[in-house]
Amino acid sequence: MGKAKVYFTKEISPEALQKLYRALGAPLHGKIAVKLSTGEPGGHNFLQPSLIAPLVKDVNGVIVECNTAYEGRRNTSEAHHEAIKAHGFAAIAPCDIMDEEGEMPLLVTNGTHLSQNFVGAHLENYDSMLVLSHFKGHLMGGFGGALKNISIGVSSAHGKAHIHGAGDPAHMWDAEHDAFLESMADAAKSVVEYMGRRNMAYINVANRLSVDCDCDSNPHEPEMADIGVFASLDPVAVDQASVDAVYASADVGKAALIERMESRNGVHTIETADALGVGVREYELISLD
């Protein structure tokens, strides 16, 4: 497929997100889902509504999420709606918990572990998807970015357990680790193929770079400074560029996040997604600064 284009700016602002989206020339159309993490209550690193509101309004998007598979305050639709309101998302756009009325299976073609991926049933209501991801660490995945957002993030609560267990929800927390990472790539492949590659665009905001995910109600405070915002039409390339930027940073605080990514073999999700044809790791970085 050749190198993917990844656009970047150090500026983290509503205007910067709008500028990056325009640079993509993204052909998003119809009813647009804006996929993000609504953040586990107690945490505070999730993308702030004030940051994303102008772009969400520009595309006339619907904020979409799915319920969690772990105990917390987003594991039922009722509790999740309360979290969405408390975190300010309901005030900026319509919000849809996609598995509130069930799930639907997506075919995983030539997957490493999964033959099906279970996503929120409401996914079928959307024509395009803008994937807004807070790039940061993750307790199990090493890091979370676009690939995690369209795999674990788009899956139903049951689907999340299915991915974590590499096809067996009963082993959600004790499946072989690389098999879990590979299953995330499988799930991401199914979503890209279902939506259509040209109907998706990705923005990674690399700020509040905690080693912990926004699914953590008590995340570790970031040890390194913000990097900026990346945008691409390729989810593999945008995650690879975000990871590379952490390594390239002159900030000594990067050591904690690098340790988290390496100890969980986080790059393996990117490697697998590349091998599956979800996108490409090679990219051209285009600065808008």
Backbone as numpy.savetxt, mean C-alpha at the origin, in Angstrom:
# Nx Ny Nz CAx CAy CAz Cx Cy Cz
9.74 -5.19 -20.14 8.93 -3.98 -20.14 9.78 -2.71 -20.14
11.12 -2.85 -19.97 11.98 -1.67 -19.90 11.89 -1.01 -18.54
12.63 0.08 -18.38 12.63 0.78 -17.11 11.31 1.52 -16.89
10.86 1.51 -15.66 9.66 2.28 -15.29 10.08 3.70 -14.93
9.18 4.63 -15.08 9.42 5.99 -14.66 8.89 6.18 -13.25
9.75 6.72 -12.38 9.35 7.05 -11.01 9.64 8.53 -10.81
8.61 9.29 -10.47 8.76 10.72 -10.23 8.95 10.95 -8.74
9.74 11.98 -8.40 10.08 12.20 -7.00 10.14 13.69 -6.69
9.72 14.04 -5.48 9.94 15.37 -4.94 10.21 15.26 -3.45
11.12 16.11 -2.97 11.40 16.15 -1.53 10.27 16.83 -0.76
9.49 17.62 -1.48 8.41 18.37 -0.84 7.25 17.43 -0.48
6.82 17.50 0.75 5.67 16.70 1.19 4.55 17.66 1.53
3.66 17.86 0.56 2.57 18.82 0.72 1.43 18.41 -0.20
0.23 18.95 0.03 -0.87 18.65 -0.89 -0.54 19.03 -2.33
0.16 20.16 -2.49 0.52 20.62 -3.84 1.50 19.67 -4.50
2.42 19.10 -3.71 3.39 18.16 -4.26 2.71 16.89 -4.76
1.73 16.41 -3.99 1.00 15.21 -4.43 0.26 15.49 -5.73
-0.36 16.66 -5.83 -1.07 17.02 -7.06 -0.10 17.12 -8.24
1.07 17.69 -7.99 2.07 17.85 -9.05 2.56 16.49 -9.55
2.80 15.58 -8.63 3.26 14.24 -9.00 2.19 13.50 -9.79
0.95 13.62 -9.35 -0.13 12.93 -10.06 -0.25 13.46 -11.48
-0.15 14.75 -11.65 -0.22 15.32 -13.00 0.95 14.84 -13.85
2.13 14.71 -13.24 3.32 14.26 -13.98 3.13 12.83 -14.51
2.39 12.03 -13.78 2.16 10.65 -14.22 1.36 10.57 -15.51
0.49 11.57 -15.74 -0.41 11.48 -16.89 -1.29 10.25 -16.77
-1.68 9.95 -15.55 -2.41 8.71 -15.27 -3.78 8.71 -15.95
-4.06 7.66 -16.72 -5.36 7.60 -17.42 -6.48 7.04 -16.56
-6.52 7.43 -15.29 -7.59 6.93 -14.42 -8.91 7.53 -14.86
-9.95 6.73 -14.78 -11.25 7.14 -15.32 -12.37 6.52 -14.52
-13.59 6.97 -14.80 -14.76 6.36 -14.18 -14.77 6.58 -12.67
-15.30 5.62 -11.96 -15.35 5.69 -10.50 -14.00 5.27 -9.95
-13.34 6.19 -9.26 -11.96 5.98 -8.82 -11.91 5.65 -7.33
-11.34 4.50 -7.01 -11.07 4.12 -5.63 -9.74 4.71 -5.22
-9.68 5.32 -4.05 -8.43 5.82 -3.50 -8.07 4.91 -2.33
-7.11 4.02 -2.56 -6.76 3.03 -1.53 -5.67 3.59 -0.61
-5.98 3.61 0.66 -5.01 4.03 1.67 -5.25 3.24 2.94
-4.37 3.40 3.90 -4.58 2.81 5.22 -5.22 3.86 6.11
-6.33 3.49 6.73 -7.01 4.42 7.63 -6.33 4.51 8.99
-5.39 3.61 9.29 -4.60 3.68 10.50 -5.30 3.12 11.72
-4.60 2.28 12.46 -5.16 1.71 13.68 -5.23 2.81 14.75
-6.39 3.00 15.38 -6.50 4.00 16.44 -5.42 3.82 17.51
-4.85 4.91 17.90 -3.70 4.92 18.81 -2.45 5.32 18.08
-2.35 4.89 16.81 -1.24 5.30 15.96 -1.51 6.67 15.37
-0.46 7.29 14.83 -0.62 8.66 14.35 0.22 8.94 13.11
0.77 7.90 12.50 1.67 8.11 11.37 0.98 7.99 10.01
-0.27 7.57 10.00 -0.99 7.39 8.73 -1.05 8.70 7.95
-1.26 8.60 6.64 -1.34 9.80 5.81 -2.47 10.69 6.30
-2.16 11.93 6.57 -3.14 12.83 7.16 -4.14 13.31 6.11
-5.43 13.39 6.48 -6.44 13.87 5.54 -6.10 15.23 4.93
-5.50 16.11 5.72 -5.14 17.43 5.20 -4.12 17.36 4.07
-3.27 16.33 4.10 -2.26 16.15 3.07 -2.87 15.65 1.77
-3.80 14.73 1.87 -4.30 14.05 0.67 -5.60 14.62 0.12
-6.30 15.44 0.91 -7.65 15.89 0.53 -7.72 16.55 -0.84
-6.83 17.49 -1.17 -6.96 18.13 -2.49 -6.84 17.15 -3.65
-5.91 16.20 -3.57 -5.77 15.22 -4.65 -6.98 14.30 -4.72
-7.47 13.85 -3.58 -8.66 13.00 -3.56 -9.84 13.73 -4.20
-9.96 15.01 -3.91 -11.04 15.80 -4.50 -10.83 16.01 -5.99
-9.56 16.19 -6.40 -9.25 16.38 -7.82 -9.76 15.21 -8.67
-9.61 14.00 -8.13 -10.00 12.82 -8.91 -11.43 12.37 -8.58
-12.08 13.13 -7.68 -13.45 12.78 -7.26 -13.48 11.34 -6.75
-12.49 11.02 -5.91 -12.31 9.64 -5.48 -13.12 9.24 -4.27
-13.25 7.93 -4.10 -13.86 7.32 -2.91 -12.74 6.63 -2.15
-12.55 6.99 -0.88 -11.54 6.32 -0.06 -12.01 4.92 0.26
-11.15 3.93 -0.02 -11.53 2.53 0.19 -10.54 1.85 1.13
-11.08 0.93 1.92 -10.30 0.12 2.84 -11.01 -1.21 3.03
-10.38 -2.12 3.75 -11.02 -3.38 4.16 -10.74 -3.60 5.64
-11.54 -4.43 6.25 -11.37 -4.70 7.67 -10.12 -5.53 7.94
-9.64 -5.42 9.17 -8.42 -6.14 9.55 -8.74 -7.57 9.98
-7.68 -8.38 10.02 -7.83 -9.78 10.41 -7.34 -10.02 11.83
-6.93 -8.97 12.51 -6.43 -9.10 13.88 -7.32 -8.30 14.82
-7.21 -8.61 16.10 -8.00 -7.88 17.10 -7.56 -6.43 17.13
-8.52 -5.55 17.24 -8.21 -4.13 17.27 -9.47 -3.33 17.10
-9.33 -2.13 16.56 -10.49 -1.25 16.43 -10.85 -0.99 14.97
-10.43 -1.93 14.10 -10.84 -1.88 12.70 -11.21 -3.27 12.18
-11.48 -4.20 13.10 -11.74 -5.58 12.68 -13.22 -5.87 12.48
-14.07 -4.88 12.74 -15.49 -4.95 12.37 -15.83 -3.68 11.61
-16.81 -3.76 10.75 -17.18 -2.58 9.96 -17.63 -1.43 10.86
-18.38 -1.75 11.91 -18.86 -0.70 12.82 -17.69 0.04 13.46
-16.74 -0.71 13.99 -15.59 -0.09 14.62 -14.72 0.63 13.60
-14.59 0.05 12.42 -13.76 0.65 11.38 -14.34 1.99 10.92
-15.64 2.06 10.76 -16.27 3.33 10.39 -16.00 4.41 11.43
-16.00 4.01 12.70 -15.70 4.96 13.76 -14.26 5.46 13.66
-13.33 4.55 13.35 -11.93 4.93 13.19 -11.75 5.88 12.00
-12.46 5.58 10.92 -12.40 6.43 9.72 -12.86 7.85 10.04
-13.94 7.95 10.82 -14.44 9.27 11.22 -13.46 9.96 12.16
-12.97 9.22 13.14 -12.08 9.81 14.14 -10.78 10.31 13.51
-10.31 9.64 12.47 -9.06 10.03 11.83 -9.24 11.08 10.75
-10.48 11.49 10.53 -10.74 12.62 9.66 -10.98 12.31 8.19
-11.01 11.04 7.82 -11.17 10.70 6.40 -12.60 10.91 5.92
-13.58 10.64 6.77 -14.98 10.79 6.36 -15.32 12.24 6.04
-14.53 13.16 6.56 -14.80 14.58 6.34 -14.30 15.07 4.99
-13.44 14.28 4.32 -12.86 14.78 3.06 -13.38 14.07 1.82
-14.02 12.90 1.99 -14.48 12.13 0.82 -15.41 11.02 1.27
-16.22 10.48 0.35 -16.97 9.26 0.67 -15.98 8.15 1.03
-16.36 7.30 1.96 -15.48 6.20 2.40 -16.22 4.87 2.30
-15.53 3.86 1.83 -16.14 2.56 1.55 -15.28 1.46 2.15
-15.86 0.70 3.09 -15.20 -0.51 3.58 -15.59 -1.62 2.62
-14.67 -2.02 1.78 -15.02 -2.84 0.62 -15.49 -4.25 0.96
-15.13 -4.76 2.14 -15.60 -6.10 2.49 -16.75 -6.06 3.50
-17.38 -4.90 3.63 -18.50 -4.76 4.57 -19.65 -5.69 4.20
-19.81 -5.95 2.91 -20.88 -6.84 2.45 -20.32 -8.12 1.83
-19.13 -8.49 2.26 -18.58 -9.75 1.80 -17.34 -9.59 0.93
-16.93 -10.68 0.33 -15.71 -10.72 -0.45 -15.96 -11.37 -1.80
-14.97 -11.26 -2.68 -15.03 -11.97 -3.96 -13.64 -12.49 -4.28
-13.57 -13.64 -4.95 -12.27 -14.20 -5.29 -11.73 -13.63 -6.59
-10.43 -13.39 -6.60 -9.74 -13.04 -7.84 -8.80 -14.18 -8.20
-8.70 -14.48 -9.46 -7.78 -15.51 -9.92 -6.35 -15.03 -9.81
-5.47 -15.87 -9.30 -4.04 -15.59 -9.29 -3.41 -16.49 -10.36
-2.96 -15.89 -11.45 -2.39 -16.68 -12.54 -0.91 -16.95 -12.27
-0.54 -18.22 -12.30 0.86 -18.64 -12.13 1.49 -18.09 -10.85
0.71 -18.11 -9.78 1.21 -17.62 -8.50 2.22 -18.56 -7.87
2.92 -18.06 -6.87 3.90 -18.89 -6.18 3.24 -19.81 -5.15
2.18 -19.31 -4.51 1.47 -20.09 -3.49 -0.04 -20.02 -3.64
-0.55 -18.88 -4.07 -1.99 -18.67 -4.12 -2.54 -18.94 -5.51
-3.72 -19.56 -5.56 -4.46 -19.67 -6.82 -5.63 -18.70 -6.85
-6.01 -18.21 -5.64 -7.06 -17.21 -5.51 -6.66 -16.18 -4.47
-7.18 -14.99 -4.63 -7.00 -13.92 -3.66 -8.38 -13.36 -3.35
-8.70 -13.24 -2.07 -10.04 -12.83 -1.66 -10.04 -11.34 -1.29
-10.78 -10.57 -2.06 -10.79 -9.11 -1.88 -12.19 -8.65 -1.48
-12.27 -7.40 -1.01 -13.56 -6.84 -0.68 -14.47 -6.84 -1.88
-15.72 -7.28 -1.70 -16.66 -7.43 -2.82 -16.92 -6.11 -3.55
-16.79 -5.00 -2.84 -17.08 -3.70 -3.47 -16.02 -3.30 -4.49
-14.91 -4.03 -4.58 -13.90 -3.69 -5.58 -14.50 -3.65 -6.98
-15.50 -4.48 -7.21 -16.11 -4.55 -8.54 -16.85 -3.26 -8.90
-17.06 -2.37 -7.95 -17.77 -1.12 -8.20 -16.87 -0.03 -8.79
-15.57 -0.29 -8.89 -14.63 0.76 -9.28 -13.98 0.45 -10.63
-13.71 1.54 -11.36 -13.08 1.43 -12.68 -11.58 1.63 -12.63
-11.11 2.43 -11.67 -9.70 2.78 -11.55 -9.32 2.85 -10.08
-8.02 2.84 -9.82 -7.56 2.92 -8.43 -6.32 3.79 -8.32
-6.39 4.78 -7.42 -5.23 5.58 -7.04 -4.76 5.04 -5.70
-3.53 4.54 -5.66 -3.00 3.89 -4.47 -2.09 4.87 -3.73
-2.58 5.39 -2.61 -1.82 6.32 -1.78 -1.26 5.54 -0.59
0.04 5.38 -0.57 0.67 4.54 0.46 1.62 5.35 1.32
1.54 5.13 2.62 2.54 5.66 3.53 3.68 4.65 3.57
4.84 5.02 3.02 5.98 4.11 3.03 6.64 4.19 4.39
6.84 3.02 5.02 7.41 2.93 6.36 7.78 1.47 6.61
8.22 1.15 7.82 8.55 -0.23 8.14 7.30 -1.06 8.40
7.52 -2.35 8.64 6.41 -3.24 8.97 6.96 -4.41 9.77
6.23 -4.80 10.81 6.70 -5.84 11.73 6.97 -7.15 11.01
6.13 -7.53 10.05 6.31 -8.81 9.36 6.87 -8.66 7.96
6.39 -7.65 7.23 6.81 -7.49 5.84 8.12 -6.76 5.66
8.66 -6.18 6.74 9.89 -5.41 6.63 9.63 -3.97 6.28
8.79 -3.76 5.30 8.33 -2.42 4.95 6.94 -2.54 4.36
6.24 -1.41 4.34 4.94 -1.36 3.69 4.92 -0.23 2.69
4.49 -0.52 1.47 4.38 0.49 0.42 3.24 0.13 -0.49
3.44 0.33 -1.78 2.38 0.09 -2.75 1.98 -1.38 -2.83
2.96 -2.27 -2.86 2.65 -3.70 -3.01 1.84 -4.21 -1.83
2.19 -3.80 -0.64 1.41 -4.23 0.53 0.01 -3.62 0.48
-0.08 -2.39 0.03 -1.36 -1.68 0.00 -2.35 -2.32 -0.97
-1.87 -2.89 -2.07 -2.78 -3.51 -3.03 -2.94 -5.01 -2.82
-2.17 -5.57 -1.89 -2.32 -7.00 -1.60 -3.07 -7.17 -0.29
-2.39 -7.06 0.82 -3.04 -7.13 2.13 -4.14 -6.07 2.25
-3.88 -4.87 1.73 -4.80 -3.76 1.90 -6.13 -3.92 1.18
-6.12 -4.53 0.01 -7.35 -4.70 -0.78 -8.08 -5.99 -0.41
-7.40 -6.89 0.27 -8.02 -8.17 0.63 -9.00 -7.99 1.78
-10.00 -8.86 1.79 -10.96 -8.92 2.89 -10.26 -9.38 4.15
-10.96 -9.33 5.27 -10.36 -9.82 6.52 -9.92 -11.28 6.36
-10.79 -12.10 5.77 -10.43 -13.49 5.51 -9.28 -13.57 4.51
-9.32 -12.69 3.50 -8.26 -12.68 2.50 -6.90 -12.34 3.08
-6.89 -11.46 4.07 -5.64 -11.12 4.75 -5.04 -12.35 5.42
-5.88 -13.11 6.11 -5.41 -14.34 6.75 -4.93 -15.35 5.71
-5.60 -15.39 4.58 -5.24 -16.28 3.47 -3.85 -15.94 2.94
-3.56 -14.65 2.80 -2.23 -14.23 2.32 -1.18 -14.50 3.38
-1.44 -14.09 4.61 -0.47 -14.31 5.69 -0.13 -15.79 5.84
-1.12 -16.64 5.65 -0.90 -18.08 5.79 -0.44 -18.76 4.52
-0.09 -17.98 3.51 0.39 -18.52 2.22 -0.62 -19.52 1.65
-1.91 -19.15 1.77 -2.97 -19.99 1.23 -3.73 -20.77 2.28
-3.29 -20.72 3.53 -3.96 -21.44 4.62 -4.19 -20.49 5.78
-5.41 -19.95 5.91 -5.69 -18.98 6.98 -5.41 -19.52 8.38
-5.43 -20.84 8.54 -5.16 -21.42 9.85 -3.72 -21.17 10.29
-2.86 -20.85 9.34 -1.45 -20.59 9.65 -1.10 -19.12 9.43
-2.06 -18.27 9.73 -1.88 -16.84 9.51 -0.62 -16.29 10.16
-0.30 -16.75 11.35 0.84 -16.17 12.07 2.05 -17.07 12.11
1.97 -18.26 11.53 3.14 -19.14 11.63 3.53 -19.79 10.30
3.07 -19.23 9.19 3.49 -19.74 7.88 4.96 -19.42 7.66
5.60 -20.16 6.77 7.00 -19.89 6.42 7.10 -18.45 5.92
8.09 -17.73 6.42 8.10 -16.28 6.23 8.18 -15.86 4.76
9.11 -16.43 4.02 9.23 -16.03 2.61 7.98 -16.41 1.82
7.30 -17.47 2.24 6.05 -17.85 1.57 5.00 -16.76 1.76
4.97 -16.15 2.95 4.06 -15.01 3.18 4.40 -13.84 2.26
5.69 -13.51 2.16 6.10 -12.40 1.30 5.74 -12.69 -0.16
5.97 -13.91 -0.58 5.64 -14.31 -1.95 4.13 -14.27 -2.20
3.37 -14.59 -1.17 1.91 -14.55 -1.30 1.40 -13.12 -1.43
2.08 -12.17 -0.80 1.71 -10.77 -1.02 1.90 -10.40 -2.49
2.99 -10.86 -3.08 3.23 -10.58 -4.50 2.16 -11.25 -5.36
1.78 -12.48 -5.00 0.70 -13.17 -5.72 -0.58 -12.34 -5.69
-0.93 -11.87 -4.49 -2.17 -11.10 -4.33 -2.11 -9.79 -5.10
-0.97 -9.13 -5.06 -0.81 -7.88 -5.80 -1.02 -8.13 -7.30
-0.48 -9.23 -7.79 -0.63 -9.58 -9.21 -2.10 -9.71 -9.58
-2.88 -10.35 -8.73 -4.29 -10.57 -9.03 -5.06 -9.25 -9.10
-4.72 -8.30 -8.23 -5.41 -7.02 -8.22 -5.05 -6.19 -9.45
-3.77 -6.18 -9.82 -3.34 -5.45 -11.01 -3.99 -6.03 -12.26
-4.07 -7.35 -12.34 -4.67 -7.97 -13.52 -6.18 -7.75 -13.55
-6.81 -7.72 -12.39 -8.25 -7.50 -12.34 -8.59 -6.05 -12.72
-7.88 -5.10 -12.12 -8.17 -3.69 -12.39 -7.70 -3.26 -13.78
-6.60 -3.86 -14.23 -5.98 -3.45 -15.48 -4.82 -2.52 -15.20
-3.66 -2.84 -15.73 -2.45 -2.09 -15.42 -2.61 -0.59 -15.67
-3.32 -0.22 -16.74 -3.47 1.19 -17.10 -4.49 1.92 -16.23
-5.16 1.19 -15.38 -6.20 1.78 -14.54 -5.75 1.96 -13.09
-4.42 1.92 -12.88 -3.89 2.08 -11.53 -2.71 3.03 -11.53
-2.59 3.82 -10.46 -1.47 4.73 -10.28 -1.07 4.70 -8.81
0.21 4.96 -8.53 0.76 4.72 -7.20 1.56 5.93 -6.71
1.29 6.34 -5.49 2.05 7.40 -4.83 2.48 6.89 -3.46
3.80 6.90 -3.21 4.35 6.53 -1.91 4.84 7.78 -1.20
4.32 8.03 -0.01 4.77 9.16 0.80 5.73 8.62 1.85
7.00 8.99 1.73 8.03 8.50 2.65 8.25 9.54 3.75
7.32 9.58 4.69 7.43 10.46 5.85 7.09 9.66 7.10
7.39 10.24 8.27 7.12 9.52 9.52 7.59 8.07 9.39
8.92 7.92 9.12 9.49 6.63 8.74 9.76 5.73 9.95
8.70 5.36 10.62 8.78 4.42 11.73 9.14 3.03 11.22
9.71 2.21 12.08 9.94 0.81 11.72 8.64 0.03 11.76
7.59 0.63 12.31 6.31 -0.05 12.48 5.27 0.48 11.50
4.30 -0.37 11.21 3.24 -0.06 10.26 2.15 0.80 10.91
1.32 1.39 10.06 0.17 2.15 10.56 -0.91 1.23 11.14
-0.74 -0.09 10.97 -1.65 -1.05 11.58 -1.31 -1.26 13.07
-0.20 -0.68 13.52 0.24 -0.77 14.91 -0.38 0.38 15.70
-1.04 0.08 16.79 -1.69 1.12 17.59 -0.69 1.89 18.44
0.55 1.40 18.53 1.58 2.08 19.32 2.92 1.98 18.60
3.03 2.63 17.44 4.24 2.49 16.63 5.45 3.18 17.25
6.62 2.62 16.96 7.87 3.23 17.39 8.03 4.59 16.70
8.56 5.55 17.42 8.80 6.86 16.82 9.87 6.75 15.72
9.73 7.49 14.63 10.72 7.44 13.56 12.11 7.84 14.06
13.13 7.18 13.51 14.51 7.52 13.87 15.23 8.23 12.74
14.58 8.36 11.59 15.18 9.10 10.49 14.20 10.15 9.98
14.75 11.14 9.29 13.93 12.24 8.79 13.14 11.82 7.56
12.12 12.60 7.23 11.32 12.36 6.03 12.20 12.41 4.78
11.80 11.66 3.75 12.55 11.63 2.49 11.84 12.41 1.40
10.54 12.16 1.19 9.81 12.83 0.13 8.70 11.95 -0.40
8.29 12.20 -1.64 7.16 11.50 -2.24 7.57 10.93 -3.60
7.18 9.68 -3.84 7.47 8.98 -5.09 6.15 8.66 -5.79
6.15 8.67 -7.12 4.94 8.34 -7.87 5.32 7.58 -9.13
4.50 6.60 -9.48 4.76 5.79 -10.67 3.48 5.10 -11.10
3.50 4.60 -12.33 2.43 3.73 -12.80 2.80 2.27 -12.57
3.92 2.04 -11.87 4.44 0.70 -11.63 4.64 0.50 -10.13
3.91 -0.44 -9.51 4.00 -0.61 -8.05 5.34 -1.19 -7.59
5.96 -2.01 -8.44 7.25 -2.60 -8.08 8.32 -1.50 -8.08
8.33 -0.70 -9.14 9.33 0.35 -9.26 9.20 1.40 -8.16
7.96 1.78 -7.81 7.80 2.82 -6.79 8.25 2.32 -5.43
8.04 1.03 -5.13 8.53 0.48 -3.87 10.05 0.34 -3.89
10.61 -0.10 -5.02 12.06 -0.24 -5.12 12.73 1.12 -4.95
12.19 2.15 -5.58 12.75 3.49 -5.45 12.68 3.99 -4.01
11.61 3.67 -3.32 11.45 4.09 -1.92 12.47 3.38 -1.03
12.65 2.09 -1.25 13.65 1.33 -0.49 15.05 1.87 -0.77
15.36 2.09 -2.04 16.68 2.59 -2.41 16.97 3.94 -1.76
15.95 4.77 -1.63 16.13 6.09 -1.04 16.49 6.01 0.43
15.97 4.99 1.12 16.34 4.79 2.52 17.82 4.46 2.62
18.28 3.53 1.80 19.69 3.15 1.80 20.59 4.32 1.43
20.14 5.15 0.48 20.96 6.26 -0.02 20.96 7.47 0.90
20.08 7.49 1.88 19.97 8.63 2.77 21.26 8.83 3.57
21.58 10.09 3.82 22.74 10.42 4.65 22.38 10.41 6.14
21.14 10.15 6.45 20.64 10.18 7.82 21.05 8.91 8.56
21.82 9.04 9.62 22.29 7.86 10.36 21.12 7.13 11.01
20.00 7.82 11.20 18.82 7.18 11.78 18.22 6.11 10.90
18.69 6.01 9.66 18.17 5.01 8.73 18.47 3.59 9.17
19.44 3.43 10.06 19.89 2.09 10.46 18.74 1.24 11.00
17.85 1.83 11.77 16.75 1.07 12.37 15.80 0.55 11.29
15.47 1.39 10.32 14.56 0.96 9.27 15.22 -0.06 8.36
16.51 0.12 8.08 17.22 -0.86 7.26 17.27 -2.20 7.97
17.51 -2.19 9.27 17.53 -3.44 10.03 16.18 -4.12 9.97
15.10 -3.34 10.08 13.76 -3.92 10.02 13.52 -4.54 8.64
13.88 -3.86 7.57 13.67 -4.38 6.22 14.51 -5.63 5.98
15.77 -5.60 6.39 16.66 -6.72 6.12 16.34 -7.93 6.99
16.00 -7.71 8.24 15.70 -8.83 9.14 14.44 -9.57 8.74
13.55 -8.90 8.01 12.32 -9.53 7.52 12.42 -9.89 6.04
13.59 -9.67 5.43 13.79 -9.98 4.01 12.75 -9.26 3.14
12.45 -8.02 3.51 11.38 -7.29 2.85 11.52 -7.16 1.35
12.76 -7.07 0.86 12.97 -6.91 -0.58 12.45 -8.10 -1.36
12.24 -9.22 -0.69 11.79 -10.43 -1.40 10.40 -10.25 -2.00
9.57 -9.43 -1.38 8.26 -9.15 -1.98 8.45 -8.44 -3.31
9.37 -7.48 -3.36 9.66 -6.77 -4.61 10.24 -7.73 -5.64
11.18 -8.57 -5.20 11.80 -9.54 -6.12 10.75 -10.46 -6.74
9.85 -10.95 -5.90 8.82 -11.88 -6.38 7.84 -11.18 -7.31
7.43 -9.96 -6.95 6.50 -9.22 -7.80 7.13 -8.94 -9.17
8.41 -8.66 -9.18 9.12 -8.46 -10.45 9.11 -9.75 -11.27
9.42 -10.88 -10.61 9.45 -12.17 -11.31 8.08 -12.56 -11.85
7.01 -12.15 -11.14 5.65 -12.47 -11.56 5.11 -11.52 -12.63
5.87 -10.48 -12.94 5.43 -9.54 -13.96 4.47 -8.47 -13.48
4.41 -8.27 -12.15 3.55 -7.22 -11.61 4.09 -5.85 -12.02
5.39 -5.76 -12.15 6.08 -4.54 -12.55 7.55 -4.85 -12.70
8.38 -3.82 -12.71 9.82 -4.02 -12.88 10.58 -3.27 -11.80
11.74 -3.81 -11.42 12.56 -3.18 -10.40 13.42 -2.05 -10.96
13.72 -2.12 -12.23 14.56 -1.10 -12.85 13.72 0.14 -13.16
14.25 1.30 -12.81 13.46 2.52 -12.98 14.36 3.70 -13.31
13.75 4.70 -13.89 14.38 6.00 -14.10 13.76 6.96 -13.10
14.58 7.56 -12.25 14.07 8.48 -11.24 14.08 9.89 -11.82
12.93 10.51 -11.82 12.76 11.84 -12.40 12.39 12.81 -11.29
13.31 13.70 -10.94 13.06 14.66 -9.87 12.25 15.84 -10.37
11.25 16.23 -9.61 10.45 17.40 -9.94 10.85 18.61 -9.09
11.91 18.48 -8.32 12.37 19.59 -7.48 13.15 20.60 -8.33
